[in-house]
Short mmCIF file of C-alpha atoms in Angstrom, two decimals:
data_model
loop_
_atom_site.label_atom_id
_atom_site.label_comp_id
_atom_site.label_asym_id
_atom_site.label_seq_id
_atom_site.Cartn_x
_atom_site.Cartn_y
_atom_site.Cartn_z
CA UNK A 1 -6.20 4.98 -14.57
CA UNK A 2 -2.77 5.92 -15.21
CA UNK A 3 -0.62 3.39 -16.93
CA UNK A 4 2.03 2.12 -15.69
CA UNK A 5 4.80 3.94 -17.26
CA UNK A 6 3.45 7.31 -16.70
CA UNK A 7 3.23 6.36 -12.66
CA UNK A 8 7.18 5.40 -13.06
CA UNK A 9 8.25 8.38 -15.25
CA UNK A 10 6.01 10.76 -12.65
CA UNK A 11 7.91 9.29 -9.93
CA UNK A 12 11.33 9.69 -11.53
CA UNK A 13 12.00 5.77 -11.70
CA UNK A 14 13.57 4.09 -13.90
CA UNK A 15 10.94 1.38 -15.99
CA UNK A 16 12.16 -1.94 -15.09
CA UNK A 17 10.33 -5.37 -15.55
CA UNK A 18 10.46 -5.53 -11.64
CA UNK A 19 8.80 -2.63 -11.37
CA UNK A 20 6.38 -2.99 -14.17
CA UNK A 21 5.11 -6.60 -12.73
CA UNK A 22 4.36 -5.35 -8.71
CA UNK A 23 2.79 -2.21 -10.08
CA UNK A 24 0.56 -4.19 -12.20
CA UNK A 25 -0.13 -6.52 -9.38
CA UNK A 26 -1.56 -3.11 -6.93
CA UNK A 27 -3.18 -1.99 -10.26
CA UNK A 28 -5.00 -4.87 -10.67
CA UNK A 29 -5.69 -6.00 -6.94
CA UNK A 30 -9.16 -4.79 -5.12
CA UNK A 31 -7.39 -5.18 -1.46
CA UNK A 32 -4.10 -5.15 -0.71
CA UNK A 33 -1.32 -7.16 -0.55
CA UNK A 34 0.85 -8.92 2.06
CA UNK A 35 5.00 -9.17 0.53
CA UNK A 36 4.37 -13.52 0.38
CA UNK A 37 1.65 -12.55 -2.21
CA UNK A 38 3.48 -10.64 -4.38
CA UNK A 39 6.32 -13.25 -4.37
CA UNK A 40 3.95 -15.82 -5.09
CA UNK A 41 2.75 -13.49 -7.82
CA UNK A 42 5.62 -13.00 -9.54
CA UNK A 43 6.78 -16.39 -9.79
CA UNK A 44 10.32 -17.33 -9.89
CA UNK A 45 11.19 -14.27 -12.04
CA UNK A 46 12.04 -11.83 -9.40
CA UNK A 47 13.99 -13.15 -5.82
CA UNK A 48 12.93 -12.16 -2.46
CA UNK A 49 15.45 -9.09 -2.20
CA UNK A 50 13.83 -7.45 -5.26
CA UNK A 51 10.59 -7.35 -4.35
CA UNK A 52 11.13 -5.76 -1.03
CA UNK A 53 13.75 -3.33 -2.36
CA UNK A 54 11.13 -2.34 -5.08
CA UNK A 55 8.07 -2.14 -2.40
CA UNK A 56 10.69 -0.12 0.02
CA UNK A 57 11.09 2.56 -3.45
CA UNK A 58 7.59 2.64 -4.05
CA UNK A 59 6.76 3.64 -0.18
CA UNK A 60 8.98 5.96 0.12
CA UNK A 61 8.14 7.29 -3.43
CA UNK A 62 4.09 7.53 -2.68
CA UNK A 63 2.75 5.11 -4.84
CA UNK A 64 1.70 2.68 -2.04
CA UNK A 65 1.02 2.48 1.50
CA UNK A 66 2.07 0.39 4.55
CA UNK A 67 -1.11 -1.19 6.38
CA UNK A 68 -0.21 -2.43 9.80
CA UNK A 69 -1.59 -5.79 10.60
CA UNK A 70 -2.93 -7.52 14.25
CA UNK A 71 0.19 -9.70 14.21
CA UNK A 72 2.95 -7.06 13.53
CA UNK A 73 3.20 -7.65 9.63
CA UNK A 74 2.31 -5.12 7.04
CA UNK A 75 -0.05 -5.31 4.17
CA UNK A 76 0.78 -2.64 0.92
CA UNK A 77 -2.00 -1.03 -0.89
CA UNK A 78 -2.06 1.53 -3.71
CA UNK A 79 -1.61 4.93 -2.98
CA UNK A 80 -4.38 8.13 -4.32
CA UNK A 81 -3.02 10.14 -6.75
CA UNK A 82 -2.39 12.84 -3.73
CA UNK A 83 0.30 10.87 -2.49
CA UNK A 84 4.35 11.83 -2.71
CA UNK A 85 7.64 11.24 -1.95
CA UNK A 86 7.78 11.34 1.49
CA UNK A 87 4.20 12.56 2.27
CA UNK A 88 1.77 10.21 2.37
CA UNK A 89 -1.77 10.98 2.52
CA UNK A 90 -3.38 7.99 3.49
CA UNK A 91 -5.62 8.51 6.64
CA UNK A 92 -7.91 6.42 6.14
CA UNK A 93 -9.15 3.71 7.53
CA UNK A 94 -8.33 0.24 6.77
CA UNK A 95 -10.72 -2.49 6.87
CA UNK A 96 -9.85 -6.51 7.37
CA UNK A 97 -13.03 -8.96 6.27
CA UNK A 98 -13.08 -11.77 9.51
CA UNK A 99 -14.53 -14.14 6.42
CA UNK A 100 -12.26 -13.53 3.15
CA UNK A 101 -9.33 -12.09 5.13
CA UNK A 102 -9.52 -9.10 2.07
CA UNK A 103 -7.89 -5.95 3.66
CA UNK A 104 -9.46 -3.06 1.80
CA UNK A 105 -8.84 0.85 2.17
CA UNK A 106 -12.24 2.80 2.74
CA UNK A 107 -10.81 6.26 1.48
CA UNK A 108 -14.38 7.85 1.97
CA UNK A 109 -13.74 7.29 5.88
CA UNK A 110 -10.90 9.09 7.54
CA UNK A 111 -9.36 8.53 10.06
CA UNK A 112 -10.54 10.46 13.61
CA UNK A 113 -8.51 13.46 15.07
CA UNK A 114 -6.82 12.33 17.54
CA UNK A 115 -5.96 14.77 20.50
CA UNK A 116 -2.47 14.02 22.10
CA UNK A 117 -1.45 15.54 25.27
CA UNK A 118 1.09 17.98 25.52
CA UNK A 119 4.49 17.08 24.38
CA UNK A 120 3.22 14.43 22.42
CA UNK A 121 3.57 15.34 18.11
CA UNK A 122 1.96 12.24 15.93
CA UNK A 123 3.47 11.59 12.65
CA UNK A 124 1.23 8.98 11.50
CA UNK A 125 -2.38 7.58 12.63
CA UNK A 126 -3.93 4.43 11.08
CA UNK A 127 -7.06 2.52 11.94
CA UNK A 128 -8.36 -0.94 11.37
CA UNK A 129 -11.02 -1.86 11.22
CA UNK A 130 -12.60 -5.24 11.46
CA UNK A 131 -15.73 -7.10 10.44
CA UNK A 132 -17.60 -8.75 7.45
CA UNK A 133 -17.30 -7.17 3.68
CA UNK A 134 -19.43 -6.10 1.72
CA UNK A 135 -18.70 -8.86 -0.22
CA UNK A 136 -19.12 -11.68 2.45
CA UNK A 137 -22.15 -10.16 3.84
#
């Protein structure tokens, strides 16, 4: 696992404590995370505005990934190392446990081509999946 410098430095930002603290939190999570979690995480050390600016630069950057949620939220998750600035390479599919509420990304399972008609260009698909985890099973 790269550490968390070398993910910074490779990304061309600037190693903060900010930073450092969310990254640790995706490099050390097994699902992903909703923004209220990574406030709660991070304690009274870093205000609301700095956690979204720093999960805005890490989206846009390609070290995590927007999950769309049932009620029009979003869930962040940890990018593969295939990932970049602007070109995300996340099609896969996304699966919330009913039980534990854990969102977890299934990278083995991609997601379906999706034939659009004519006229119609995609620039993103995402699937969700839900059911019981492995875990809760």
């Amino acid at each position: 696992m790269e550490t968390l410098h070398n993910i910074l430095k490779k990304n061309r930002l600037s190693v903060t404590d900010g930073r450092k603290k969310i990254l640790e939190l995706f490099l050390h999570s097994n699902g992903a995370l909703a923004h209220a979690d990574i406030e709660k995480s991070t304690g009274k050390i870093f205000d609301r505005v700095t956690v979204y600016r720093t999960l805005q630069t890490f989206v846009d950057k390609g070290i995590i990934h927007i999950i769309p949620t049932i009620d029009n939220s979003v869930l962040y998750a940890l990018c593969k190392d295939n990932c970049e600035a602007g070109h995300h390479h996340d099609e896969h599919v996304h699966f919330v446990c009913d039980d534990c509420s854990k969102t977890i990304c299934l990278e083995e399972v991609t997601v379906p081509l999706i034939k659009l008609p004519k006229g119609f260009k995609p620039n993103h698909a995402a699937m969700v999946v839900n059911g019981i985890c492995n875990e809760c099973h």
